[in-house]
Amino acid sequence: MNIEFRFLQKAIEDKNYVTFSYENNSFKQIKPLRISNNVVKCDVGSFEISKIKKLTILKERF
């Protein structure tokens, strides 16, 4: 289990928005919904956890 996985789990539990970079694209204020098979399902799509960089948990909740 890597650190991004644990932070995403906590963000899902607390219903916080996240910001991250994925394959040279920046995503801001994303709602993480659930994690399955090292893939996080969000309101804008699905992302592999191993390719997520610069993950930030925001204080705003959804």
Short mmCIF file of N, CA, C and O in Angstrom, two decimals:
data_model
loop_
_atom_site.label_atom_id
_atom_site.label_comp_id
_atom_site.label_asym_id
_atom_site.label_seq_id
_atom_site.Cartn_x
_atom_site.Cartn_y
_atom_site.Cartn_z
N MET A 1 0.85 -1.18 0.00
CA MET A 1 0.00 0.00 0.00
C MET A 1 0.89 1.24 0.00
O MET A 1 1.72 1.40 0.86
N ASN A 2 0.70 2.09 -0.99
CA ASN A 2 1.50 3.32 -1.03
C ASN A 2 0.76 4.47 -0.37
O ASN A 2 -0.40 4.37 0.00
N ILE A 3 1.44 5.58 -0.22
CA ILE A 3 0.90 6.71 0.52
C ILE A 3 -0.28 7.35 -0.20
O ILE A 3 -1.24 7.79 0.43
N GLU A 4 -0.26 7.39 -1.53
CA GLU A 4 -1.38 7.95 -2.28
C GLU A 4 -2.66 7.15 -2.04
O GLU A 4 -3.74 7.72 -1.88
N PHE A 5 -2.51 5.83 -1.96
CA PHE A 5 -3.66 4.95 -1.71
C PHE A 5 -4.29 5.28 -0.36
O PHE A 5 -5.50 5.43 -0.25
N ARG A 6 -3.47 5.42 0.66
CA ARG A 6 -3.98 5.72 2.01
C ARG A 6 -4.63 7.10 2.07
O ARG A 6 -5.69 7.26 2.68
N PHE A 7 -4.01 8.10 1.44
CA PHE A 7 -4.60 9.44 1.42
C PHE A 7 -5.94 9.45 0.68
O PHE A 7 -6.89 10.12 1.10
N LEU A 8 -6.03 8.70 -0.42
CA LEU A 8 -7.29 8.63 -1.14
C LEU A 8 -8.37 7.94 -0.32
O LEU A 8 -9.53 8.35 -0.34
N GLN A 9 -8.01 6.89 0.41
CA GLN A 9 -8.97 6.22 1.28
C GLN A 9 -9.52 7.20 2.31
O GLN A 9 -10.73 7.25 2.55
N LYS A 10 -8.65 7.98 2.92
CA LYS A 10 -9.06 8.95 3.93
C LYS A 10 -9.94 10.05 3.32
O LYS A 10 -10.92 10.47 3.92
N ALA A 11 -9.60 10.50 2.13
CA ALA A 11 -10.40 11.52 1.45
C ALA A 11 -11.80 11.00 1.13
O ALA A 11 -12.78 11.73 1.26
N ILE A 12 -11.92 9.74 0.75
CA ILE A 12 -13.22 9.14 0.46
C ILE A 12 -14.03 9.03 1.75
O ILE A 12 -15.22 9.35 1.77
N GLU A 13 -13.40 8.58 2.83
CA GLU A 13 -14.10 8.46 4.11
C GLU A 13 -14.62 9.81 4.60
O GLU A 13 -15.74 9.91 5.09
N ASP A 14 -13.79 10.85 4.48
CA ASP A 14 -14.15 12.17 4.99
C ASP A 14 -14.90 13.02 3.96
O ASP A 14 -15.32 14.13 4.27
N LYS A 15 -15.05 12.51 2.73
CA LYS A 15 -15.72 13.21 1.63
C LYS A 15 -15.07 14.56 1.34
O LYS A 15 -15.73 15.58 1.25
N ASN A 16 -13.75 14.55 1.18
CA ASN A 16 -13.00 15.75 0.83
C ASN A 16 -12.66 15.73 -0.66
O ASN A 16 -12.48 14.68 -1.26
N TYR A 17 -12.57 16.92 -1.23
CA TYR A 17 -12.09 17.05 -2.60
C TYR A 17 -10.58 16.80 -2.64
O TYR A 17 -9.89 16.98 -1.64
N VAL A 18 -10.07 16.40 -3.81
CA VAL A 18 -8.64 16.19 -3.99
C VAL A 18 -8.18 16.93 -5.25
O VAL A 18 -8.97 17.21 -6.14
N THR A 19 -6.88 17.22 -5.28
CA THR A 19 -6.22 17.80 -6.44
C THR A 19 -4.98 16.96 -6.71
O THR A 19 -4.29 16.57 -5.78
N PHE A 20 -4.72 16.65 -7.98
CA PHE A 20 -3.55 15.84 -8.32
C PHE A 20 -3.17 16.02 -9.78
O PHE A 20 -3.90 16.61 -10.56
N SER A 21 -1.97 15.53 -10.13
CA SER A 21 -1.53 15.46 -11.52
C SER A 21 -1.59 14.01 -11.96
O SER A 21 -1.24 13.13 -11.19
N TYR A 22 -1.99 13.82 -13.20
CA TYR A 22 -2.11 12.48 -13.76
C TYR A 22 -1.68 12.54 -15.21
O TYR A 22 -2.33 13.21 -16.03
N GLU A 23 -0.58 11.86 -15.53
CA GLU A 23 -0.04 11.82 -16.90
C GLU A 23 0.08 13.23 -17.49
O GLU A 23 -0.46 13.52 -18.56
N ASN A 24 0.76 14.11 -16.80
CA ASN A 24 1.02 15.49 -17.23
C ASN A 24 -0.22 16.35 -17.36
O ASN A 24 -0.20 17.39 -18.00
N ASN A 25 -1.34 15.94 -16.78
CA ASN A 25 -2.56 16.75 -16.73
C ASN A 25 -2.86 17.06 -15.27
O ASN A 25 -2.68 16.22 -14.40
N SER A 26 -3.35 18.26 -15.01
CA SER A 26 -3.68 18.66 -13.65
C SER A 26 -5.19 18.60 -13.45
O SER A 26 -5.96 19.09 -14.29
N PHE A 27 -5.63 17.99 -12.36
CA PHE A 27 -7.04 17.89 -12.03
C PHE A 27 -7.25 18.57 -10.69
O PHE A 27 -6.57 18.27 -9.72
N LYS A 28 -8.22 19.48 -10.64
CA LYS A 28 -8.47 20.26 -9.42
C LYS A 28 -9.90 20.04 -8.96
O LYS A 28 -10.82 19.94 -9.76
N GLN A 29 -10.07 19.98 -7.66
CA GLN A 29 -11.35 19.78 -6.99
C GLN A 29 -12.13 18.60 -7.57
O GLN A 29 -13.23 18.73 -8.07
N ILE A 30 -11.53 17.42 -7.45
CA ILE A 30 -12.13 16.19 -7.93
C ILE A 30 -12.76 15.46 -6.74
O ILE A 30 -12.20 15.42 -5.66
N LYS A 31 -13.94 14.86 -6.96
CA LYS A 31 -14.59 14.07 -5.92
C LYS A 31 -14.17 12.60 -6.06
O LYS A 31 -14.58 11.94 -7.02
N PRO A 32 -13.36 12.07 -5.16
CA PRO A 32 -13.07 10.63 -5.22
C PRO A 32 -14.26 9.86 -4.65
O PRO A 32 -14.75 10.17 -3.57
N LEU A 33 -14.74 8.87 -5.38
CA LEU A 33 -15.93 8.15 -4.97
C LEU A 33 -15.64 6.79 -4.36
O LEU A 33 -16.20 6.43 -3.33
N ARG A 34 -14.76 6.00 -5.01
CA ARG A 34 -14.41 4.68 -4.47
C ARG A 34 -13.13 4.18 -5.11
O ARG A 34 -12.70 4.68 -6.15
N ILE A 35 -12.53 3.18 -4.45
CA ILE A 35 -11.29 2.57 -4.95
C ILE A 35 -11.55 1.09 -5.17
O ILE A 35 -12.10 0.41 -4.30
N SER A 36 -11.14 0.59 -6.34
CA SER A 36 -11.22 -0.85 -6.62
C SER A 36 -10.09 -1.24 -7.57
O SER A 36 -9.88 -0.58 -8.58
N ASN A 37 -9.34 -2.28 -7.20
CA ASN A 37 -8.26 -2.82 -8.03
C ASN A 37 -7.24 -1.75 -8.44
O ASN A 37 -6.87 -1.63 -9.60
N ASN A 38 -6.78 -0.95 -7.47
CA ASN A 38 -5.80 0.12 -7.69
C ASN A 38 -6.25 1.17 -8.69
O ASN A 38 -5.45 1.82 -9.35
N VAL A 39 -7.55 1.33 -8.83
CA VAL A 39 -8.13 2.36 -9.68
C VAL A 39 -9.10 3.16 -8.81
O VAL A 39 -9.94 2.59 -8.14
N VAL A 40 -8.95 4.47 -8.83
CA VAL A 40 -9.86 5.33 -8.07
C VAL A 40 -10.92 5.87 -9.04
O VAL A 40 -10.60 6.37 -10.11
N LYS A 41 -12.17 5.69 -8.68
CA LYS A 41 -13.29 6.19 -9.48
C LYS A 41 -13.65 7.57 -8.95
O LYS A 41 -13.86 7.76 -7.77
N CYS A 42 -13.69 8.55 -9.85
CA CYS A 42 -14.00 9.93 -9.49
C CYS A 42 -15.19 10.41 -10.29
O CYS A 42 -15.65 9.73 -11.19
N ASP A 43 -15.64 11.62 -10.00
CA ASP A 43 -16.76 12.19 -10.72
C ASP A 43 -16.42 12.53 -12.17
O ASP A 43 -17.31 12.66 -12.99
N VAL A 44 -15.13 12.64 -12.51
CA VAL A 44 -14.72 12.98 -13.88
C VAL A 44 -14.10 11.81 -14.63
O VAL A 44 -13.73 11.96 -15.79
N GLY A 45 -13.95 10.65 -14.00
CA GLY A 45 -13.36 9.50 -14.67
C GLY A 45 -12.68 8.56 -13.70
O GLY A 45 -12.82 8.68 -12.49
N SER A 46 -11.91 7.63 -14.25
CA SER A 46 -11.17 6.65 -13.46
C SER A 46 -9.68 6.87 -13.65
O SER A 46 -9.24 7.17 -14.76
N PHE A 47 -8.92 6.70 -12.56
CA PHE A 47 -7.49 6.96 -12.60
C PHE A 47 -6.73 5.84 -11.90
O PHE A 47 -7.16 5.39 -10.83
N GLU A 48 -5.61 5.40 -12.48
CA GLU A 48 -4.74 4.43 -11.83
C GLU A 48 -3.97 5.13 -10.71
O GLU A 48 -3.36 6.18 -10.93
N ILE A 49 -3.96 4.53 -9.53
CA ILE A 49 -3.31 5.15 -8.38
C ILE A 49 -1.81 5.28 -8.59
O ILE A 49 -1.20 6.26 -8.17
N SER A 50 -1.20 4.32 -9.27
CA SER A 50 0.25 4.36 -9.47
C SER A 50 0.70 5.53 -10.35
O SER A 50 1.85 5.94 -10.29
N LYS A 51 -0.20 6.10 -11.15
CA LYS A 51 0.16 7.22 -12.04
C LYS A 51 -0.19 8.58 -11.45
O LYS A 51 0.09 9.60 -12.06
N ILE A 52 -0.80 8.60 -10.26
CA ILE A 52 -1.16 9.87 -9.61
C ILE A 52 0.06 10.46 -8.93
O ILE A 52 0.76 9.79 -8.20
N LYS A 53 0.29 11.74 -9.17
CA LYS A 53 1.41 12.45 -8.56
C LYS A 53 0.89 13.73 -7.94
O LYS A 53 -0.14 14.25 -8.32
N LYS A 54 1.64 14.27 -6.97
CA LYS A 54 1.32 15.55 -6.32
C LYS A 54 -0.12 15.57 -5.79
O LYS A 54 -0.87 16.51 -6.03
N LEU A 55 -0.50 14.55 -5.07
CA LEU A 55 -1.84 14.45 -4.51
C LEU A 55 -1.99 15.39 -3.32
O LEU A 55 -1.15 15.41 -2.44
N THR A 56 -3.06 16.16 -3.32
CA THR A 56 -3.36 17.08 -2.22
C THR A 56 -4.82 16.88 -1.82
O THR A 56 -5.70 16.88 -2.67
N ILE A 57 -5.04 16.72 -0.51
CA ILE A 57 -6.39 16.61 0.02
C ILE A 57 -6.82 18.03 0.41
O ILE A 57 -6.15 18.70 1.17
N LEU A 58 -7.94 18.47 -0.13
CA LEU A 58 -8.43 19.80 0.15
C LEU A 58 -9.35 19.81 1.37
O LEU A 58 -9.92 18.79 1.73
N LYS A 59 -9.49 20.95 2.00
CA LYS A 59 -10.32 21.05 3.20
C LYS A 59 -11.80 21.10 2.86
O LYS A 59 -12.64 20.77 3.70
N GLU A 60 -12.15 21.50 1.64
CA GLU A 60 -13.56 21.58 1.26
C GLU A 60 -14.15 20.18 1.16
O GLU A 60 -13.50 19.24 0.72
N ARG A 61 -15.40 20.06 1.55
CA ARG A 61 -16.09 18.78 1.50
C ARG A 61 -17.22 18.84 0.49
O ARG A 61 -17.74 19.90 0.20
N PHE A 62 -17.59 17.66 -0.01
CA PHE A 62 -18.73 17.59 -0.94
C PHE A 62 -19.88 16.87 -0.32
O PHE A 62 -19.80 16.30 0.72
#
